[in-house]
Amino acid sequence: VRRVLFRSKQWYQRRVRGYYIINNLSYTCGVQLMKLLHKYIDYKNGNGRMTFIPEEGEDLWHVYNLIAAGDVVRCTTLRKVVTESSTGSTNAQRVKTNLTIRVENIYYDVEAMSLALKGRNIEENQYVKMGAYHTLSLELQRKFTLTKENWDAIALERVDEACDSGRTADLAAVVLQEGLAHVCLVRQSMTITKAKIELPIPRKRRGSCTNHDKAMLRFFDTVGNAMVRHLDFSIVKCVLVASPGFVKDKLMEYVLSTERPEFKPLQENKSIFVFCHSSSGHKHAVSEILADPNITSRLTDTKAAGEVKALGDFYTMLKNEPARAFYGPAQCIAASEQEAIDTLMVTDSLFRSTDLAERKKYVKLVEDVKGYGGNVHIFSSLHVSGAKLALLSGVAALLRFPMPELEDLAVDSDSDSD
């Protein structure tokens, strides 16, 4: 049983001239969360600032979704400074300083889990001139302050999600076929591929399967070592093992019966492994197994499973009752005006638009649907389900009642685009 140690959580709250201030003096727990150190928002105008400390890679993904062009970010950085002496000689050194920039470009590397912000300096600094360009690198355990002109409902919800104590990588998935395997962590906001294994497997030959069997054992050994290396069983509570045929059964039979010390963590936690079927060993098979009702019933608290189920319900409705399932911004907004949306699905990439009017349009759509009791799912573009929704324009809706007139709207919008 994993012991979770909580430190005391002290909040200091007060209202001053219509402002709401929260100072989080101590906010740590057994699961590493992004720390919200300071929150200062004018709820009349919507502007304000927050101070964070990212604790893990997924926190940078949340920050990437929070920051938009035009926002102001302040943090510690290193700057190369060249000084010239009275004799004319130059000396270059890197100095540590605090910079405040107005963000113009945002660069996020999914694989390296790194986030860089490029913009102009807007505050006086002894090393950097006003208006000079600089690139800030937001790193783990480094404090930064984000100031926005408008903290809308989507941004505040993203902050709550990033600081939610229930956010853990408690679900892992291993999808495989002969010669190919993916070891993944299924997070609330993304599916992270921790290892991809590809080994050539010779075909079975008439009268002899020796080479095939040896290659499969080598493949199972590699997959087993990858599982031990990348899965933290103090956090992971369920491991889905999926494959076509009996490949998954042979894998688990090998790692659980082999008397080797490196496989001991797998053998001690064999009760958390769940077998299921998949069509292949590619990464997209993760969405298949999460859509299985038998698996979903065991993962009711997993956000990814809820998103996959919602998208599956949409495809089913689109097939059986097409007048109650629509995708595209024009159709969804028209349905929302009639308070007809029961479930709205939106990808988070739409809220990263540099066009403020475009972002506000989707924020209003989400707030309207929530206002009259509809369900809203914001899909992560790093999830397989989010990538599928992006192919449907990034926004789709299940309606409470049929609206066949929206089909004519879809035809009109297509003709206008042509």
CSV table of N, CA, C and O in Angstrom, one decimal, residues 96-214:
chain,number,residue,atom,x,y,z
A,96,LYS,N,22.9,35.5,-14.6
A,96,LYS,CA,21.5,35.1,-14.2
A,96,LYS,C,20.7,36.3,-13.8
A,96,LYS,O,21.2,37.2,-13.0
A,97,THR,N,19.6,36.5,-14.5
A,97,THR,CA,18.8,37.7,-14.2
A,97,THR,C,17.3,37.3,-14.4
A,97,THR,O,16.9,36.3,-14.9
A,98,ASN,N,16.4,38.2,-13.9
A,98,ASN,CA,15.0,38.1,-14.1
A,98,ASN,C,14.5,39.0,-15.2
A,98,ASN,O,14.8,40.2,-15.3
A,99,LEU,N,13.8,38.3,-16.2
A,99,LEU,CA,13.3,39.0,-17.3
A,99,LEU,C,11.8,38.9,-17.4
A,99,LEU,O,11.2,37.9,-17.1
A,100,THR,N,11.2,40.0,-18.0
A,100,THR,CA,9.8,40.0,-18.2
A,100,THR,C,9.6,40.3,-19.7
A,100,THR,O,10.0,41.3,-20.2
A,101,ILE,N,9.0,39.3,-20.4
A,101,ILE,CA,8.8,39.5,-21.9
A,101,ILE,C,7.3,39.4,-22.2
A,101,ILE,O,6.5,38.8,-21.5
A,102,ARG,N,6.9,40.0,-23.3
A,102,ARG,CA,5.6,39.9,-23.9
A,102,ARG,C,5.7,38.8,-25.0
A,102,ARG,O,6.4,38.9,-26.0
A,103,VAL,N,5.0,37.7,-24.8
A,103,VAL,CA,5.2,36.5,-25.6
A,103,VAL,C,4.7,36.8,-27.0
A,103,VAL,O,3.6,37.3,-27.3
A,104,GLU,N,5.5,36.4,-28.0
A,104,GLU,CA,5.2,36.4,-29.4
A,104,GLU,C,5.1,35.0,-30.0
A,104,GLU,O,4.2,34.8,-30.8
A,105,ASN,N,6.0,34.2,-29.7
A,105,ASN,CA,6.0,32.8,-30.2
A,105,ASN,C,6.2,31.8,-29.1
A,105,ASN,O,6.9,32.1,-28.1
A,106,ILE,N,5.6,30.6,-29.2
A,106,ILE,CA,5.7,29.6,-28.2
A,106,ILE,C,6.2,28.3,-28.9
A,106,ILE,O,5.6,27.9,-30.0
A,107,TYR,N,7.2,27.7,-28.4
A,107,TYR,CA,7.7,26.4,-28.9
A,107,TYR,C,7.6,25.3,-27.9
A,107,TYR,O,8.2,25.5,-26.8
A,108,TYR,N,7.0,24.2,-28.2
A,108,TYR,CA,6.8,23.1,-27.3
A,108,TYR,C,7.3,21.8,-28.0
A,108,TYR,O,6.8,21.5,-29.1
A,109,ASP,N,8.2,21.1,-27.3
A,109,ASP,CA,8.7,19.8,-27.8
A,109,ASP,C,8.1,18.7,-27.0
A,109,ASP,O,8.3,18.6,-25.8
A,110,VAL,N,7.2,17.9,-27.6
A,110,VAL,CA,6.5,16.9,-26.9
A,110,VAL,C,7.4,15.8,-26.4
A,110,VAL,O,7.4,15.4,-25.2
A,111,GLU,N,8.4,15.4,-27.2
A,111,GLU,CA,9.3,14.3,-26.9
A,111,GLU,C,10.2,14.7,-25.7
A,111,GLU,O,10.4,14.0,-24.8
A,112,ALA,N,10.8,15.9,-25.9
A,112,ALA,CA,11.8,16.4,-24.9
A,112,ALA,C,11.1,17.1,-23.7
A,112,ALA,O,11.8,17.4,-22.7
A,113,MET,N,9.8,17.3,-23.7
A,113,MET,CA,9.0,18.0,-22.7
A,113,MET,C,9.7,19.3,-22.3
A,113,MET,O,10.0,19.6,-21.2
A,114,SER,N,9.9,20.1,-23.3
A,114,SER,CA,10.5,21.4,-23.1
A,114,SER,C,9.7,22.5,-23.7
A,114,SER,O,9.0,22.3,-24.7
A,115,LEU,N,9.7,23.7,-23.1
A,115,LEU,CA,8.8,24.8,-23.5
A,115,LEU,C,9.7,26.1,-23.5
A,115,LEU,O,10.4,26.4,-22.6
A,116,ALA,N,9.7,26.7,-24.7
A,116,ALA,CA,10.4,28.0,-24.9
A,116,ALA,C,9.5,29.1,-25.3
A,116,ALA,O,8.6,28.8,-26.2
A,117,LEU,N,9.7,30.3,-24.8
A,117,LEU,CA,8.9,31.4,-25.1
A,117,LEU,C,9.8,32.5,-25.7
A,117,LEU,O,10.7,32.9,-25.1
A,118,LYS,N,9.4,33.1,-26.9
A,118,LYS,CA,10.2,34.1,-27.5
A,118,LYS,C,9.3,35.4,-27.5
A,118,LYS,O,8.2,35.4,-27.8
A,119,GLY,N,10.0,36.5,-27.1
A,119,GLY,CA,9.3,37.8,-27.0
A,119,GLY,C,10.2,38.9,-26.7
A,119,GLY,O,11.5,38.7,-26.6
A,120,ARG,N,9.7,40.2,-26.6
A,120,ARG,CA,10.5,41.3,-26.3
A,120,ARG,C,10.5,41.7,-24.8
A,120,ARG,O,9.4,41.5,-24.2
A,121,ASN,N,11.6,42.1,-24.3
A,121,ASN,CA,11.7,42.6,-22.9
A,121,ASN,C,10.9,43.8,-22.8
A,121,ASN,O,11.0,44.8,-23.5
A,122,ILE,N,10.0,43.9,-21.7
A,122,ILE,CA,9.1,45.0,-21.5
A,122,ILE,C,9.4,45.7,-20.2
A,122,ILE,O,8.7,46.7,-19.8
A,123,GLU,N,10.5,45.3,-19.4
A,123,GLU,CA,10.8,46.0,-18.2
A,123,GLU,C,12.3,46.3,-18.2
A,123,GLU,O,13.1,45.5,-18.7
A,124,GLU,N,12.7,47.4,-17.5
A,124,GLU,CA,14.1,47.8,-17.4
A,124,GLU,C,14.9,46.7,-16.8
A,124,GLU,O,14.5,46.1,-15.8
A,125,ASN,N,16.1,46.5,-17.4
A,125,ASN,CA,17.0,45.5,-16.9
A,125,ASN,C,18.4,45.9,-17.2
A,125,ASN,O,18.7,46.5,-18.2
A,126,GLN,N,19.3,45.7,-16.2
A,126,GLN,CA,20.7,46.2,-16.4
A,126,GLN,C,21.5,45.4,-17.5
A,126,GLN,O,22.5,45.9,-18.0
A,127,TYR,N,21.0,44.2,-17.9
A,127,TYR,CA,21.7,43.5,-18.9
A,127,TYR,C,21.0,43.4,-20.2
A,127,TYR,O,21.6,43.2,-21.2
A,128,VAL,N,19.7,43.7,-20.2
A,128,VAL,CA,18.9,43.6,-21.5
A,128,VAL,C,18.2,44.9,-21.7
A,128,VAL,O,17.5,45.4,-20.8
A,129,LYS,N,18.3,45.4,-22.9
A,129,LYS,CA,17.6,46.6,-23.3
A,129,LYS,C,16.1,46.4,-23.4
A,129,LYS,O,15.6,45.3,-23.7
A,130,MET,N,15.4,47.5,-23.2
A,130,MET,CA,13.9,47.5,-23.5
A,130,MET,C,13.7,47.2,-25.0
A,130,MET,O,14.3,47.8,-25.8
A,131,GLY,N,12.8,46.3,-25.2
A,131,GLY,CA,12.4,45.9,-26.6
A,131,GLY,C,13.3,44.9,-27.2
A,131,GLY,O,13.0,44.4,-28.3
A,132,ALA,N,14.4,44.5,-26.5
A,132,ALA,CA,15.3,43.4,-27.1
A,132,ALA,C,14.6,42.1,-27.0
A,132,ALA,O,13.9,41.8,-26.0
A,133,TYR,N,14.8,41.3,-28.0
A,133,TYR,CA,14.3,39.9,-28.0
A,133,TYR,C,15.0,39.0,-27.1
A,133,TYR,O,16.2,39.1,-26.9
A,134,HIS,N,14.3,38.1,-26.5
A,134,HIS,CA,14.9,37.1,-25.6
A,134,HIS,C,14.0,35.8,-25.7
A,134,HIS,O,12.8,35.9,-25.8
A,135,THR,N,14.6,34.7,-25.5
A,135,THR,CA,13.9,33.4,-25.4
A,135,THR,C,14.0,32.8,-24.0
A,135,THR,O,15.1,32.5,-23.6
A,136,LEU,N,12.8,32.7,-23.3
A,136,LEU,CA,12.8,32.1,-22.0
A,136,LEU,C,12.5,30.6,-22.1
A,136,LEU,O,11.6,30.2,-22.9
A,137,SER,N,13.3,29.9,-21.4
A,137,SER,CA,13.0,28.4,-21.3
A,137,SER,C,12.4,28.1,-19.9
A,137,SER,O,13.0,28.3,-18.9
A,138,LEU,N,11.2,27.6,-20.0
A,138,LEU,CA,10.5,27.3,-18.7
A,138,LEU,C,10.9,25.8,-18.4
A,138,LEU,O,10.7,24.9,-19.2
A,139,GLU,N,11.4,25.6,-17.2
A,139,GLU,CA,11.9,24.3,-16.8
A,139,GLU,C,11.2,23.9,-15.5
A,139,GLU,O,10.6,24.7,-14.8
A,140,LEU,N,11.4,22.6,-15.2
A,140,LEU,CA,10.9,22.0,-14.0
A,140,LEU,C,11.6,22.7,-12.8
A,140,LEU,O,12.8,23.0,-12.8
A,141,GLN,N,10.8,22.9,-11.7
A,141,GLN,CA,11.3,23.4,-10.5
A,141,GLN,C,11.7,24.9,-10.6
A,141,GLN,O,12.5,25.4,-9.8
A,142,ARG,N,11.3,25.5,-11.7
A,142,ARG,CA,11.7,27.0,-11.9
A,142,ARG,C,10.4,27.8,-11.8
A,142,ARG,O,9.5,27.6,-12.6
A,143,LYS,N,10.4,28.7,-10.9
A,143,LYS,CA,9.2,29.6,-10.7
A,143,LYS,C,9.1,30.6,-11.9
A,143,LYS,O,10.0,31.1,-12.4
A,144,PHE,N,7.8,30.8,-12.3
A,144,PHE,CA,7.5,31.8,-13.3
A,144,PHE,C,6.2,32.5,-13.0
A,144,PHE,O,5.3,31.8,-12.3
A,145,THR,N,6.0,33.7,-13.4
A,145,THR,CA,4.7,34.4,-13.2
A,145,THR,C,4.1,34.7,-14.6
A,145,THR,O,4.8,35.2,-15.5
A,146,LEU,N,2.8,34.4,-14.7
A,146,LEU,CA,2.1,34.6,-16.0
A,146,LEU,C,1.0,35.6,-15.7
A,146,LEU,O,0.2,35.5,-14.8
A,147,THR,N,1.0,36.7,-16.6
A,147,THR,CA,0.1,37.7,-16.5
A,147,THR,C,-0.8,37.7,-17.8
A,147,THR,O,-0.2,37.7,-18.9
A,148,LYS,N,-2.1,37.7,-17.7
A,148,LYS,CA,-3.0,37.7,-18.8
A,148,LYS,C,-4.0,38.8,-18.7
A,148,LYS,O,-4.4,39.2,-17.6
A,149,GLU,N,-4.4,39.3,-19.9
A,149,GLU,CA,-5.4,40.4,-19.9
A,149,GLU,C,-6.8,39.8,-19.6
A,149,GLU,O,-7.7,40.5,-19.2
A,150,ASN,N,-6.9,38.5,-19.9
A,150,ASN,CA,-8.3,37.9,-19.7
A,150,ASN,C,-8.1,36.4,-19.3
A,150,ASN,O,-7.7,35.6,-20.1
A,151,TRP,N,-8.3,36.2,-18.0
A,151,TRP,CA,-8.3,34.8,-17.5
A,151,TRP,C,-9.8,34.3,-17.7
A,151,TRP,O,-10.6,34.4,-16.9
A,152,ASP,N,-10.0,33.6,-18.9
A,152,ASP,CA,-11.3,33.1,-19.1
A,152,ASP,C,-11.6,31.8,-18.4
A,152,ASP,O,-10.7,31.3,-17.8
A,153,ALA,N,-12.8,31.3,-18.6
A,153,ALA,CA,-13.2,30.0,-17.9
A,153,ALA,C,-12.3,28.9,-18.3
A,153,ALA,O,-12.0,28.0,-17.4
A,154,ILE,N,-11.9,28.8,-19.5
A,154,ILE,CA,-11.1,27.6,-20.0
A,154,ILE,C,-9.7,27.7,-19.3
A,154,ILE,O,-9.2,26.7,-18.9
A,155,ALA,N,-9.1,28.9,-19.2
A,155,ALA,CA,-7.8,29.0,-18.6
A,155,ALA,C,-7.9,28.7,-17.1
A,155,ALA,O,-7.0,28.0,-16.6
A,156,LEU,N,-8.9,29.1,-16.4
A,156,LEU,CA,-9.0,28.8,-15.0
A,156,LEU,C,-9.3,27.3,-14.8
A,156,LEU,O,-8.8,26.8,-13.8
A,157,GLU,N,-10.0,26.7,-15.7
A,157,GLU,CA,-10.3,25.3,-15.6
A,157,GLU,C,-9.0,24.5,-15.8
A,157,GLU,O,-8.7,23.5,-15.1
A,158,ARG,N,-8.1,25.0,-16.7
A,158,ARG,CA,-6.9,24.4,-16.9
A,158,ARG,C,-6.0,24.5,-15.7
A,158,ARG,O,-5.3,23.5,-15.4
A,159,VAL,N,-6.0,25.6,-15.0
A,159,VAL,CA,-5.2,25.7,-13.8
A,159,VAL,C,-5.7,24.7,-12.7
A,159,VAL,O,-4.9,24.1,-12.0
A,160,ASP,N,-7.0,24.6,-12.6
A,160,ASP,CA,-7.6,23.7,-11.6
A,160,ASP,C,-7.1,22.3,-11.9
A,160,ASP,O,-6.8,21.5,-11.0
A,161,GLU,N,-7.2,21.9,-13.2
A,161,GLU,CA,-6.8,20.6,-13.6
A,161,GLU,C,-5.3,20.3,-13.3
A,161,GLU,O,-4.9,19.2,-12.9
A,162,ALA,N,-4.4,21.3,-13.6
A,162,ALA,CA,-3.0,21.1,-13.4
A,162,ALA,C,-2.7,20.9,-11.9
A,162,ALA,O,-1.7,20.2,-11.6
A,163,CYS,N,-3.4,21.6,-11.0
A,163,CYS,CA,-3.2,21.5,-9.6
A,163,CYS,C,-4.1,20.5,-8.9
A,163,CYS,O,-4.1,20.5,-7.7
A,164,ASP,N,-4.8,19.6,-9.7
A,164,ASP,CA,-5.7,18.7,-9.1
A,164,ASP,C,-4.9,17.5,-8.5
A,164,ASP,O,-4.1,16.9,-9.2
A,165,SER,N,-5.1,17.2,-7.2
A,165,SER,CA,-4.4,16.1,-6.5
A,165,SER,C,-4.7,14.7,-7.1
A,165,SER,O,-4.0,13.8,-6.8
A,166,GLY,N,-5.8,14.6,-7.9
A,166,GLY,CA,-6.2,13.3,-8.5
A,166,GLY,C,-5.5,13.1,-9.8
A,166,GLY,O,-5.7,12.0,-10.4
A,167,ARG,N,-4.6,14.0,-10.2
A,167,ARG,CA,-3.9,13.8,-11.5
A,167,ARG,C,-2.7,13.0,-11.3
A,167,ARG,O,-1.6,13.4,-10.9
A,168,THR,N,-2.8,11.7,-11.7
A,168,THR,CA,-1.6,10.8,-11.6
A,168,THR,C,-1.6,9.9,-12.8
A,168,THR,O,-2.7,9.7,-13.5
A,169,ALA,N,-0.5,9.3,-13.1
A,169,ALA,CA,-0.4,8.4,-14.3
A,169,ALA,C,-0.6,7.0,-13.7
A,169,ALA,O,0.2,6.1,-13.6
A,170,ASP,N,-1.9,6.8,-13.2
A,170,ASP,CA,-2.2,5.5,-12.6
A,170,ASP,C,-2.6,4.4,-13.6
A,170,ASP,O,-2.9,3.3,-13.2
A,171,LEU,N,-2.5,4.7,-14.9
A,171,LEU,CA,-2.9,3.8,-15.9
A,171,LEU,C,-1.8,3.6,-16.9
A,171,LEU,O,-1.3,4.6,-17.4
A,172,ALA,N,-1.4,2.4,-17.2
A,172,ALA,CA,-0.4,2.1,-18.3
A,172,ALA,C,-1.0,1.2,-19.2
A,172,ALA,O,-1.9,0.4,-18.9
A,173,ALA,N,-0.5,1.2,-20.4
A,173,ALA,CA,-0.9,0.3,-21.5
A,173,ALA,C,0.3,-0.3,-22.3
A,173,ALA,O,1.2,0.5,-22.6
A,174,VAL,N,0.2,-1.6,-22.5
A,174,VAL,CA,1.2,-2.2,-23.3
A,174,VAL,C,0.5,-2.9,-24.5
A,174,VAL,O,-0.3,-3.8,-24.3
A,175,VAL,N,0.7,-2.4,-25.7
A,175,VAL,CA,0.0,-2.9,-26.9
A,175,VAL,C,1.1,-3.6,-27.8
A,175,VAL,O,2.2,-3.0,-28.0
A,176,LEU,N,0.9,-4.8,-28.2
A,176,LEU,CA,2.0,-5.5,-29.0
A,176,LEU,C,1.4,-6.4,-30.0
A,176,LEU,O,0.2,-6.8,-29.9
A,177,GLN,N,2.2,-6.7,-30.9
A,177,GLN,CA,2.0,-7.8,-31.9
A,177,GLN,C,3.4,-8.4,-32.1
A,177,GLN,O,4.4,-8.0,-31.5
A,178,GLU,N,3.5,-9.4,-32.9
A,178,GLU,CA,4.8,-10.1,-33.1
A,178,GLU,C,5.8,-9.1,-33.7
A,178,GLU,O,5.6,-8.6,-34.8
A,179,GLY,N,6.8,-8.8,-32.9
A,179,GLY,CA,7.9,-7.9,-33.4
A,179,GLY,C,7.7,-6.4,-33.1
A,179,GLY,O,8.6,-5.7,-33.4
A,180,LEU,N,6.5,-6.0,-32.6
A,180,LEU,CA,6.3,-4.6,-32.4
A,180,LEU,C,5.5,-4.4,-31.1
A,180,LEU,O,4.6,-5.2,-30.8
A,181,ALA,N,6.0,-3.5,-30.2
A,181,ALA,CA,5.3,-3.2,-28.9
A,181,ALA,C,5.5,-1.8,-28.6
A,181,ALA,O,6.5,-1.1,-28.9
A,182,HIS,N,4.4,-1.2,-27.9
A,182,HIS,CA,4.5,0.1,-27.4
A,182,HIS,C,4.1,0.1,-25.9
A,182,HIS,O,3.1,-0.5,-25.5
A,183,VAL,N,5.0,0.7,-25.0
A,183,VAL,CA,4.7,0.8,-23.6
A,183,VAL,C,4.3,2.3,-23.4
A,183,VAL,O,5.1,3.2,-23.6
A,184,CYS,N,3.1,2.5,-22.9
A,184,CYS,CA,2.6,3.8,-22.8
A,184,CYS,C,2.0,4.1,-21.4
A,184,CYS,O,1.6,3.2,-20.7
A,185,LEU,N,2.1,5.4,-21.0
A,185,LEU,CA,1.4,5.9,-19.8
A,185,LEU,C,0.3,6.7,-20.3
A,185,LEU,O,0.4,7.6,-21.1
A,186,VAL,N,-0.9,6.4,-19.8
A,186,VAL,CA,-2.1,7.2,-20.1
A,186,VAL,C,-2.4,8.2,-19.0
A,186,VAL,O,-2.9,7.8,-17.9
A,187,ARG,N,-2.1,9.4,-19.3
A,187,ARG,CA,-2.4,10.5,-18.4
A,187,ARG,C,-3.7,11.2,-18.7
A,187,ARG,O,-4.4,10.9,-19.6
A,188,GLN,N,-4.1,12.1,-17.8
A,188,GLN,CA,-5.3,12.8,-18.0
A,188,GLN,C,-5.2,13.7,-19.3
A,188,GLN,O,-6.3,13.9,-20.0
A,189,SER,N,-4.1,14.2,-19.6
A,189,SER,CA,-4.0,15.1,-20.7
A,189,SER,C,-3.2,14.6,-21.9
A,189,SER,O,-3.2,15.2,-22.9
A,190,MET,N,-2.6,13.4,-21.8
A,190,MET,CA,-1.8,12.9,-22.9
A,190,MET,C,-1.5,11.5,-22.8
A,190,MET,O,-1.6,10.9,-21.7
A,191,THR,N,-1.2,10.8,-23.9
A,191,THR,CA,-0.7,9.4,-23.9
A,191,THR,C,0.7,9.5,-24.2
A,191,THR,O,1.1,9.9,-25.3
A,192,ILE,N,1.6,9.1,-23.3
A,192,ILE,CA,3.0,9.2,-23.4
A,192,ILE,C,3.6,7.9,-23.8
A,192,ILE,O,3.4,6.9,-23.1
A,193,THR,N,4.3,7.8,-24.9
A,193,THR,CA,5.0,6.6,-25.4
A,193,THR,C,6.3,6.5,-24.7
A,193,THR,O,7.2,7.3,-25.0
A,194,LYS,N,6.5,5.6,-23.7
A,194,LYS,CA,7.7,5.5,-23.0
A,194,LYS,C,8.7,4.6,-23.7
A,194,LYS,O,9.9,4.8,-23.5
A,195,ALA,N,8.2,3.7,-24.5
A,195,ALA,CA,9.2,2.8,-25.2
A,195,ALA,C,8.5,2.2,-26.4
A,195,ALA,O,7.3,1.9,-26.3
A,196,LYS,N,9.2,2.1,-27.5
A,196,LYS,CA,8.8,1.5,-28.7
A,196,LYS,C,9.8,0.4,-29.0
A,196,LYS,O,11.0,0.7,-29.2
A,197,ILE,N,9.3,-0.9,-29.1
A,197,ILE,CA,10.2,-2.0,-29.4
A,197,ILE,C,9.9,-2.6,-30.7
A,197,ILE,O,8.7,-2.9,-31.0
A,198,GLU,N,10.9,-2.7,-31.6
A,198,GLU,CA,10.7,-3.3,-32.9
A,198,GLU,C,11.9,-4.3,-33.1
A,198,GLU,O,13.0,-3.9,-33.1
A,199,LEU,N,11.5,-5.6,-33.3
A,199,LEU,CA,12.5,-6.6,-33.5
A,199,LEU,C,12.1,-7.5,-34.7
A,199,LEU,O,10.9,-7.8,-34.8
A,200,PRO,N,13.0,-7.8,-35.6
A,200,PRO,CA,12.6,-8.7,-36.7
A,200,PRO,C,12.3,-10.1,-36.2
A,200,PRO,O,13.1,-10.7,-35.4
A,201,ILE,N,11.2,-10.7,-36.6
A,201,ILE,CA,10.8,-12.0,-36.2
A,201,ILE,C,10.7,-12.9,-37.4
A,201,ILE,O,9.9,-12.7,-38.3
A,202,PRO,N,11.6,-13.9,-37.5
A,202,PRO,CA,11.6,-14.8,-38.7
A,202,PRO,C,10.2,-15.6,-38.8
A,202,PRO,O,9.6,-15.9,-37.7
A,203,ARG,N,9.8,-15.9,-40.0
A,203,ARG,CA,8.6,-16.7,-40.1
A,203,ARG,C,8.8,-18.2,-39.7
A,203,ARG,O,9.9,-18.7,-39.7
A,204,LYS,N,7.7,-18.8,-39.3
A,204,LYS,CA,7.8,-20.2,-39.0
A,204,LYS,C,8.0,-21.0,-40.3
A,204,LYS,O,7.4,-20.7,-41.3
A,205,ARG,N,8.9,-22.0,-40.2
A,205,ARG,CA,9.2,-22.8,-41.4
A,205,ARG,C,8.7,-24.2,-41.2
A,205,ARG,O,8.6,-24.7,-40.0
A,206,ARG,N,8.4,-24.8,-42.3
A,206,ARG,CA,7.9,-26.2,-42.2
A,206,ARG,C,8.9,-27.1,-41.5
A,206,ARG,O,10.0,-27.2,-42.0
A,207,GLY,N,8.5,-27.7,-40.4
A,207,GLY,CA,9.4,-28.7,-39.8
A,207,GLY,C,10.3,-28.1,-38.7
A,207,GLY,O,10.9,-28.8,-37.9
A,208,SER,N,10.4,-26.7,-38.7
A,208,SER,CA,11.3,-26.1,-37.7
A,208,SER,C,10.8,-24.7,-37.4
A,208,SER,O,10.6,-23.9,-38.3
A,209,CYS,N,10.6,-24.5,-36.1
A,209,CYS,CA,10.2,-23.1,-35.6
A,209,CYS,C,11.3,-22.6,-34.6
A,209,CYS,O,11.0,-21.6,-33.9
A,210,THR,N,12.5,-23.1,-34.7
A,210,THR,CA,13.5,-22.7,-33.7
A,210,THR,C,13.8,-21.3,-33.8
A,210,THR,O,13.8,-20.5,-32.8
A,211,ASN,N,14.1,-20.8,-35.0
A,211,ASN,CA,14.5,-19.4,-35.1
A,211,ASN,C,13.4,-18.4,-34.7
A,211,ASN,O,13.6,-17.4,-34.1
A,212,HIS,N,12.1,-18.8,-35.1
A,212,HIS,CA,11.0,-18.0,-34.7
A,212,HIS,C,10.8,-17.9,-33.2
A,212,HIS,O,10.6,-16.9,-32.6
A,213,ASP,N,10.9,-19.1,-32.5
A,213,ASP,CA,10.7,-19.1,-31.1
A,213,ASP,C,11.8,-18.4,-30.4
A,213,ASP,O,11.6,-17.7,-29.4
A,214,LYS,N,13.1,-18.5,-30.8
A,214,LYS,CA,14.2,-17.8,-30.2
A,214,LYS,C,14.0,-16.2,-30.3
A,214,LYS,O,14.2,-15.5,-29.4
